[in-house]
């Protein structure tokens, strides 16, 4: 099976500081891959290189076999749609916003959406449950509703790869679950390939098929694979410098991470601390 | 879709009717009062009558110039607000009008028009406006995006520098040139050169035509540069072309009519309240509303202290400022 996204040996520096070093991984059709790592490890930078907003010093990215540097913005937008972490709240309606997703498919000098464009936008508004908000302005709806509208807009691009940059970071637990359940359903029903940056390790473990854990110290991929192989106590201690306990989620059996309050539990024999580790 | 086209058509027909009504009002208004019912008779009688000369030789060119300049300034404001996602951005607040006025002032002093002809006026205005927009944009470039508040402050500062340089040039100029500069700076639609008026009309319509190729790009840019790029928009190219278009429209307006404030700020704002932020209707709507607004302001400027005339910039400044404060108190200003 050919990968949808192929990232090979990406290297990126910002003002002499190495952000990404020799990053390589692939995403195959229908996979849900989450990129995780501590603040400042280059997750968003990696997403920006995949969206061609910034260019890596060396390395190559291929989308469905096409080298990224050879694709125009328009051609790339037909393959890849993105849901940003923050959305600029313009005064347009949700319907107008979602219909903008058809822009990459407009002919030259086309000024109006075709009937087909409108039908596609309506379909994804229904799927994401934003039809009741269709005539509301996007600067007047809640953060969670805006995120759903943004997903509808991205789906209206009918992309091969859906990229989401921390889509749940400002949301309450209801909207977090709603959005991730929706992405999972879409992945299953539409065979969508998903690449998502997530801060919350438990959410990443629960919903993704594979994880890519980035290491801030050297800019490299620390490990990649299924959540139960990537999310180990040692890996988190090394990458995040934080002690945790990991146990299987009683319902899904996926790894579930518990933070250890070091001061409150310092006499607990179940918690070991390396002698050379700073407090 | 059909509903949208029907609604937009109604808005355009309404605004076109407004432009026509204001045009007729301007034709009838002045020291020689001409009744609207007599206009067809005067036009049919031909060139020999004094009324015909007043209508066709004085008032009509002035009305056409007012419409061209009002449309151009309003369109330039709409383009800049769309690109920077800031409702306070317009040619005047960004310092583009100041740059254009410096360019035209230098043309008056150094008499470039004696060498290359009347085109030297709009050309010098365009070059001055382009220089400012280049400076404002590049001084505020941070990585891939432009900080719009910083940019606005830079624009205001450049505007001060430009007006100080204009004053310096005035201080150094001979009395004939000084009078020319003062009259022109006050902002008036009393332009005797017909070729310049034709050029202003053609230029502003061309600006509207070019802008329409980028109306969908402007809609996407409302979401920010990154999201617009993710929708397949070549944001760098679009912004370059629209900057040049806005500079051209501002330079042209300043060259033929002097500094006229607030048209590019107020008109797009009020049209946006009526049409929403979609640039497919907003561009033409702002152009027509700007044309009507400036022509009406000129009528007021001509009659308010008749037989003397006020500079039209005074009227747009007062009406514009008051309306904007009213709008701010009424509703949150958003794009």
CSV table of N, CA, C and O in Angstrom, one decimal, chain B residues 120-204:
chain,number,residue,atom,x,y,z
B,120,UNK,N,2.0,63.0,-15.4
B,120,UNK,CA,3.0,63.1,-14.2
B,120,UNK,C,2.3,63.2,-12.9
B,120,UNK,O,2.8,62.8,-11.9
B,121,UNK,N,1.0,63.8,-12.9
B,121,UNK,CA,0.3,63.9,-11.6
B,121,UNK,C,-0.1,62.6,-11.1
B,121,UNK,O,0.3,62.2,-9.9
B,122,UNK,N,-0.9,61.8,-11.8
B,122,UNK,CA,-1.2,60.5,-11.2
B,122,UNK,C,0.0,59.6,-11.0
B,122,UNK,O,0.1,58.8,-10.1
B,123,UNK,N,1.0,59.7,-11.9
B,123,UNK,CA,2.2,58.8,-11.8
B,123,UNK,C,2.9,59.2,-10.5
B,123,UNK,O,3.3,58.3,-9.8
B,124,UNK,N,3.1,60.5,-10.2
B,124,UNK,CA,3.9,60.8,-9.0
B,124,UNK,C,3.1,60.4,-7.8
B,124,UNK,O,3.6,60.0,-6.8
B,125,UNK,N,1.7,60.5,-7.9
B,125,UNK,CA,0.9,60.1,-6.7
B,125,UNK,C,1.0,58.6,-6.5
B,125,UNK,O,1.2,58.1,-5.4
B,126,UNK,N,1.0,57.8,-7.6
B,126,UNK,CA,1.1,56.4,-7.5
B,126,UNK,C,2.5,56.0,-6.9
B,126,UNK,O,2.6,55.1,-6.1
B,127,UNK,N,3.5,56.7,-7.4
B,127,UNK,CA,4.9,56.3,-6.9
B,127,UNK,C,5.0,56.6,-5.4
B,127,UNK,O,5.5,55.8,-4.6
B,128,UNK,N,4.5,57.8,-5.0
B,128,UNK,CA,4.5,58.1,-3.6
B,128,UNK,C,3.7,57.1,-2.7
B,128,UNK,O,4.2,56.6,-1.7
B,129,UNK,N,2.5,56.7,-3.2
B,129,UNK,CA,1.7,55.8,-2.5
B,129,UNK,C,2.4,54.4,-2.4
B,129,UNK,O,2.4,53.7,-1.4
B,130,UNK,N,3.0,54.0,-3.6
B,130,UNK,CA,3.6,52.7,-3.6
B,130,UNK,C,4.8,52.6,-2.6
B,130,UNK,O,5.1,51.6,-2.0
B,131,UNK,N,5.6,53.8,-2.6
B,131,UNK,CA,6.7,53.8,-1.7
B,131,UNK,C,6.3,53.6,-0.2
B,131,UNK,O,6.9,52.8,0.5
B,132,UNK,N,5.2,54.3,0.2
B,132,UNK,CA,4.7,54.1,1.5
B,132,UNK,C,4.2,52.7,1.8
B,132,UNK,O,4.6,52.1,2.8
B,133,UNK,N,3.5,52.2,0.9
B,133,UNK,CA,3.0,50.8,1.1
B,133,UNK,C,4.1,49.8,1.2
B,133,UNK,O,4.1,48.9,2.0
B,134,UNK,N,5.1,50.0,0.4
B,134,UNK,CA,6.3,49.1,0.5
B,134,UNK,C,7.0,49.3,1.8
B,134,UNK,O,7.3,48.3,2.5
B,135,UNK,N,7.1,50.5,2.3
B,135,UNK,CA,7.8,50.7,3.6
B,135,UNK,C,6.9,50.1,4.7
B,135,UNK,O,7.5,49.4,5.6
B,136,UNK,N,5.6,50.4,4.7
B,136,UNK,CA,4.8,50.0,5.8
B,136,UNK,C,4.8,48.4,5.9
B,136,UNK,O,4.9,47.8,6.9
B,137,UNK,N,4.7,47.8,4.7
B,137,UNK,CA,4.6,46.4,4.7
B,137,UNK,C,5.9,45.7,5.1
B,137,UNK,O,5.9,44.8,6.0
B,138,UNK,N,7.0,46.3,4.6
B,138,UNK,CA,8.3,45.6,4.9
B,138,UNK,C,8.8,45.9,6.3
B,138,UNK,O,9.5,45.1,6.9
B,139,UNK,N,8.4,47.1,6.9
B,139,UNK,CA,8.8,47.4,8.3
B,139,UNK,C,8.0,46.5,9.3
B,139,UNK,O,8.4,46.4,10.4
B,140,UNK,N,6.9,45.9,8.8
B,140,UNK,CA,6.1,45.1,9.7
B,140,UNK,C,6.1,43.7,9.4
B,140,UNK,O,5.2,42.9,10.0
B,141,UNK,N,6.9,43.2,8.6
B,141,UNK,CA,7.0,41.8,8.2
B,141,UNK,C,7.6,41.0,9.4
B,141,UNK,O,8.7,41.3,9.8
B,142,UNK,N,6.9,40.1,9.9
B,142,UNK,CA,7.4,39.2,11.0
B,142,UNK,C,7.2,37.8,10.5
B,142,UNK,O,6.0,37.4,10.3
B,143,UNK,N,8.2,37.1,10.2
B,143,UNK,CA,8.1,35.8,9.6
B,143,UNK,C,7.2,35.8,8.4
B,143,UNK,O,7.5,36.5,7.5
B,144,UNK,N,6.0,35.1,8.5
B,144,UNK,CA,5.2,35.0,7.4
B,144,UNK,C,4.0,36.0,7.4
B,144,UNK,O,3.3,36.1,6.5
B,145,UNK,N,3.8,36.6,8.6
B,145,UNK,CA,2.6,37.4,8.7
B,145,UNK,C,2.9,38.8,9.0
B,145,UNK,O,4.0,39.2,9.3
B,146,UNK,N,1.9,39.7,8.8
B,146,UNK,CA,2.1,41.1,9.0
B,146,UNK,C,1.3,41.5,10.2
B,146,UNK,O,0.1,41.1,10.3
B,147,UNK,N,1.9,42.2,11.2
B,147,UNK,CA,1.2,42.6,12.4
B,147,UNK,C,0.4,43.8,12.1
B,147,UNK,O,0.9,44.9,11.9
B,148,UNK,N,-0.9,43.7,12.1
B,148,UNK,CA,-1.7,44.8,11.6
B,148,UNK,C,-1.8,46.0,12.5
B,148,UNK,O,-1.8,47.1,12.0
B,149,UNK,N,-1.7,45.9,13.8
B,149,UNK,CA,-1.7,47.0,14.7
B,149,UNK,C,-0.4,47.8,14.6
B,149,UNK,O,-0.4,49.1,14.5
B,150,UNK,N,0.7,47.1,14.5
B,150,UNK,CA,2.0,47.8,14.4
B,150,UNK,C,2.0,48.5,13.0
B,150,UNK,O,2.5,49.6,12.9
B,151,UNK,N,1.4,47.8,12.0
B,151,UNK,CA,1.4,48.4,10.7
B,151,UNK,C,0.6,49.7,10.7
B,151,UNK,O,1.0,50.7,10.0
B,152,UNK,N,-0.5,49.7,11.4
B,152,UNK,CA,-1.3,50.9,11.5
B,152,UNK,C,-0.5,52.1,12.1
B,152,UNK,O,-0.6,53.2,11.6
B,153,UNK,N,0.2,51.8,13.2
B,153,UNK,CA,1.0,52.8,13.9
B,153,UNK,C,2.1,53.3,12.9
B,153,UNK,O,2.3,54.5,12.9
B,154,UNK,N,2.7,52.4,12.2
B,154,UNK,CA,3.8,52.8,11.3
B,154,UNK,C,3.2,53.7,10.2
B,154,UNK,O,3.8,54.7,9.9
B,155,UNK,N,2.0,53.3,9.8
B,155,UNK,CA,1.3,54.1,8.7
B,155,UNK,C,1.0,55.5,9.2
B,155,UNK,O,1.3,56.5,8.5
B,156,UNK,N,0.5,55.6,10.5
B,156,UNK,CA,0.2,57.0,11.0
B,156,UNK,C,1.5,57.8,11.1
B,156,UNK,O,1.6,59.0,10.8
B,157,UNK,N,2.6,57.1,11.6
B,157,UNK,CA,3.9,57.8,11.7
B,157,UNK,C,4.4,58.3,10.3
B,157,UNK,O,4.9,59.4,10.2
B,158,UNK,N,4.3,57.4,9.3
B,158,UNK,CA,4.8,57.8,8.0
B,158,UNK,C,3.9,58.9,7.5
B,158,UNK,O,4.4,59.8,6.8
B,159,UNK,N,2.6,58.9,7.8
B,159,UNK,CA,1.7,60.0,7.4
B,159,UNK,C,2.2,61.3,7.9
B,159,UNK,O,2.3,62.3,7.2
B,160,UNK,N,2.6,61.3,9.2
B,160,UNK,CA,3.2,62.5,9.8
B,160,UNK,C,4.4,63.0,9.1
B,160,UNK,O,4.6,64.2,8.8
B,161,UNK,N,5.3,62.0,8.9
B,161,UNK,CA,6.6,62.4,8.2
B,161,UNK,C,6.3,63.0,6.8
B,161,UNK,O,6.9,64.0,6.5
B,162,UNK,N,5.4,62.3,6.1
B,162,UNK,CA,5.0,62.8,4.7
B,162,UNK,C,4.5,64.2,4.8
B,162,UNK,O,4.9,65.1,4.0
B,163,UNK,N,3.5,64.5,5.8
B,163,UNK,CA,2.9,65.8,5.8
B,163,UNK,C,4.0,66.8,6.3
B,163,UNK,O,4.0,68.0,5.8
B,164,UNK,N,4.9,66.4,7.1
B,164,UNK,CA,6.0,67.4,7.5
B,164,UNK,C,6.9,67.7,6.3
B,164,UNK,O,7.3,68.8,6.1
B,165,UNK,N,7.2,66.7,5.5
B,165,UNK,CA,8.0,66.9,4.3
B,165,UNK,C,7.2,67.8,3.3
B,165,UNK,O,7.9,68.6,2.6
B,166,UNK,N,5.9,67.6,3.2
B,166,UNK,CA,5.1,68.5,2.3
B,166,UNK,C,5.2,69.9,2.8
B,166,UNK,O,5.4,70.9,2.0
B,167,UNK,N,5.1,70.1,4.1
B,167,UNK,CA,5.3,71.5,4.7
B,167,UNK,C,6.6,72.0,4.4
B,167,UNK,O,6.8,73.2,4.1
B,168,UNK,N,7.7,71.2,4.5
B,168,UNK,CA,9.0,71.6,4.2
B,168,UNK,C,9.1,72.1,2.8
B,168,UNK,O,9.7,73.2,2.5
B,169,UNK,N,8.5,71.3,1.9
B,169,UNK,CA,8.6,71.7,0.5
B,169,UNK,C,7.8,73.0,0.2
B,169,UNK,O,8.2,73.8,-0.6
B,170,UNK,N,6.7,73.2,1.0
B,170,UNK,CA,5.9,74.4,0.9
B,170,UNK,C,6.8,75.6,1.3
B,170,UNK,O,6.7,76.6,0.7
B,171,UNK,N,7.5,75.4,2.4
B,171,UNK,CA,8.3,76.5,3.0
B,171,UNK,C,9.4,76.9,2.0
B,171,UNK,O,9.8,78.0,1.9
B,172,UNK,N,9.9,75.9,1.2
B,172,UNK,CA,11.0,76.1,0.3
B,172,UNK,C,10.5,76.6,-1.1
B,172,UNK,O,11.3,77.0,-1.9
B,173,UNK,N,9.2,76.6,-1.3
B,173,UNK,CA,8.7,76.8,-2.7
B,173,UNK,C,8.4,78.3,-2.9
B,173,UNK,O,8.3,79.1,-2.0
B,174,UNK,N,8.3,78.6,-4.2
B,174,UNK,CA,8.0,80.0,-4.6
B,174,UNK,C,6.5,80.2,-4.4
B,174,UNK,O,5.7,79.3,-4.3
B,175,UNK,N,6.1,81.5,-4.4
B,175,UNK,CA,4.7,81.8,-4.1
B,175,UNK,C,3.7,81.2,-5.1
B,175,UNK,O,2.6,80.7,-4.6
B,176,UNK,N,4.0,81.1,-6.4
B,176,UNK,CA,3.1,80.5,-7.4
B,176,UNK,C,2.8,79.0,-7.0
B,176,UNK,O,1.7,78.5,-7.0
B,177,UNK,N,4.0,78.3,-6.8
B,177,UNK,CA,3.9,76.9,-6.5
B,177,UNK,C,3.2,76.7,-5.2
B,177,UNK,O,2.4,75.8,-5.1
B,178,UNK,N,3.4,77.6,-4.2
B,178,UNK,CA,2.8,77.4,-2.9
B,178,UNK,C,1.3,77.5,-3.0
B,178,UNK,O,0.6,76.7,-2.4
B,179,UNK,N,0.8,78.4,-3.8
B,179,UNK,CA,-0.6,78.6,-4.0
B,179,UNK,C,-1.2,77.3,-4.6
B,179,UNK,O,-2.2,76.8,-4.1
B,180,UNK,N,-0.5,76.8,-5.6
B,180,UNK,CA,-1.0,75.5,-6.3
B,180,UNK,C,-1.1,74.4,-5.3
B,180,UNK,O,-2.0,73.6,-5.2
B,181,UNK,N,0.0,74.3,-4.4
B,181,UNK,CA,0.0,73.2,-3.5
B,181,UNK,C,-1.1,73.3,-2.4
B,181,UNK,O,-1.8,72.4,-2.1
B,182,UNK,N,-1.2,74.5,-1.9
B,182,UNK,CA,-2.3,74.8,-0.9
B,182,UNK,C,-3.7,74.4,-1.4
B,182,UNK,O,-4.4,73.7,-0.8
B,183,UNK,N,-4.0,74.9,-2.6
B,183,UNK,CA,-5.3,74.7,-3.2
B,183,UNK,C,-5.5,73.2,-3.4
B,183,UNK,O,-6.6,72.6,-3.1
B,184,UNK,N,-4.5,72.5,-3.8
B,184,UNK,CA,-4.6,71.1,-4.1
B,184,UNK,C,-4.7,70.2,-2.8
B,184,UNK,O,-5.5,69.3,-2.8
B,185,UNK,N,-3.9,70.6,-1.8
B,185,UNK,CA,-3.9,69.9,-0.6
B,185,UNK,C,-5.3,69.9,0.1
B,185,UNK,O,-5.7,69.0,0.8
B,186,UNK,N,-6.0,71.0,0.0
B,186,UNK,CA,-7.3,71.2,0.7
B,186,UNK,C,-8.3,70.2,0.2
B,186,UNK,O,-9.3,69.9,0.9
B,187,UNK,N,-8.1,69.6,-0.9
B,187,UNK,CA,-9.0,68.6,-1.4
B,187,UNK,C,-10.2,69.2,-2.1
B,187,UNK,O,-11.1,69.6,-1.5
B,188,UNK,N,-10.2,69.2,-3.4
B,188,UNK,CA,-11.3,69.8,-4.2
B,188,UNK,C,-11.5,68.9,-5.4
B,188,UNK,O,-10.6,68.3,-6.0
B,189,UNK,N,-12.8,68.9,-5.9
B,189,UNK,CA,-13.1,68.2,-7.1
B,189,UNK,C,-13.2,69.1,-8.3
B,189,UNK,O,-13.6,68.8,-9.4
B,190,UNK,N,-12.6,70.4,-8.1
B,190,UNK,CA,-12.7,71.4,-9.2
B,190,UNK,C,-11.4,71.2,-10.1
B,190,UNK,O,-10.5,72.0,-10.0
B,191,UNK,N,-11.4,70.2,-10.9
B,191,UNK,CA,-10.2,69.9,-11.7
B,191,UNK,C,-10.5,70.3,-13.2
B,191,UNK,O,-11.4,69.8,-13.8
B,192,UNK,N,-9.7,71.3,-13.7
B,192,UNK,CA,-10.0,71.8,-15.0
B,192,UNK,C,-9.6,70.9,-16.1
B,192,UNK,O,-10.1,71.0,-17.3
B,193,UNK,N,-8.7,70.0,-15.9
B,193,UNK,CA,-8.1,69.2,-17.0
B,193,UNK,C,-9.0,68.0,-17.3
B,193,UNK,O,-9.1,67.1,-16.5
B,194,UNK,N,-9.6,68.1,-18.5
B,194,UNK,CA,-10.6,67.0,-18.9
B,194,UNK,C,-9.9,65.6,-19.0
B,194,UNK,O,-10.4,64.6,-18.7
B,195,UNK,N,-8.6,65.7,-19.5
B,195,UNK,CA,-7.9,64.4,-19.7
B,195,UNK,C,-7.6,63.7,-18.4
B,195,UNK,O,-7.7,62.5,-18.3
B,196,UNK,N,-7.3,64.5,-17.4
B,196,UNK,CA,-7.1,64.0,-16.0
B,196,UNK,C,-8.4,63.3,-15.5
B,196,UNK,O,-8.4,62.3,-14.8
B,197,UNK,N,-9.5,64.0,-15.8
B,197,UNK,CA,-10.8,63.5,-15.3
B,197,UNK,C,-11.1,62.1,-16.0
B,197,UNK,O,-11.5,61.2,-15.4
B,198,UNK,N,-10.9,62.1,-17.3
B,198,UNK,CA,-11.1,60.9,-18.1
B,198,UNK,C,-10.2,59.8,-17.5
B,198,UNK,O,-10.6,58.6,-17.4
B,199,UNK,N,-8.9,60.1,-17.3
B,199,UNK,CA,-8.0,59.1,-16.7
B,199,UNK,C,-8.4,58.6,-15.4
B,199,UNK,O,-8.4,57.4,-15.1
B,200,UNK,N,-9.0,59.5,-14.5
B,200,UNK,CA,-9.4,59.1,-13.2
B,200,UNK,C,-10.6,58.2,-13.3
B,200,UNK,O,-10.7,57.1,-12.6
B,201,UNK,N,-11.5,58.5,-14.2
B,201,UNK,CA,-12.7,57.6,-14.4
B,201,UNK,C,-12.3,56.2,-14.9
B,201,UNK,O,-12.7,55.2,-14.3
B,202,UNK,N,-11.4,56.2,-16.0
B,202,UNK,CA,-11.0,54.9,-16.5
B,202,UNK,C,-10.2,54.1,-15.5
B,202,UNK,O,-10.3,52.9,-15.3
B,203,UNK,N,-9.3,54.9,-14.7
B,203,UNK,CA,-8.4,54.2,-13.7
B,203,UNK,C,-9.2,53.6,-12.6
B,203,UNK,O,-9.0,52.4,-12.2
B,204,UNK,N,-10.3,54.3,-12.1
B,204,UNK,CA,-11.0,53.7,-11.0
B,204,UNK,C,-11.8,52.5,-11.4
B,204,UNK,O,-11.9,51.5,-10.7
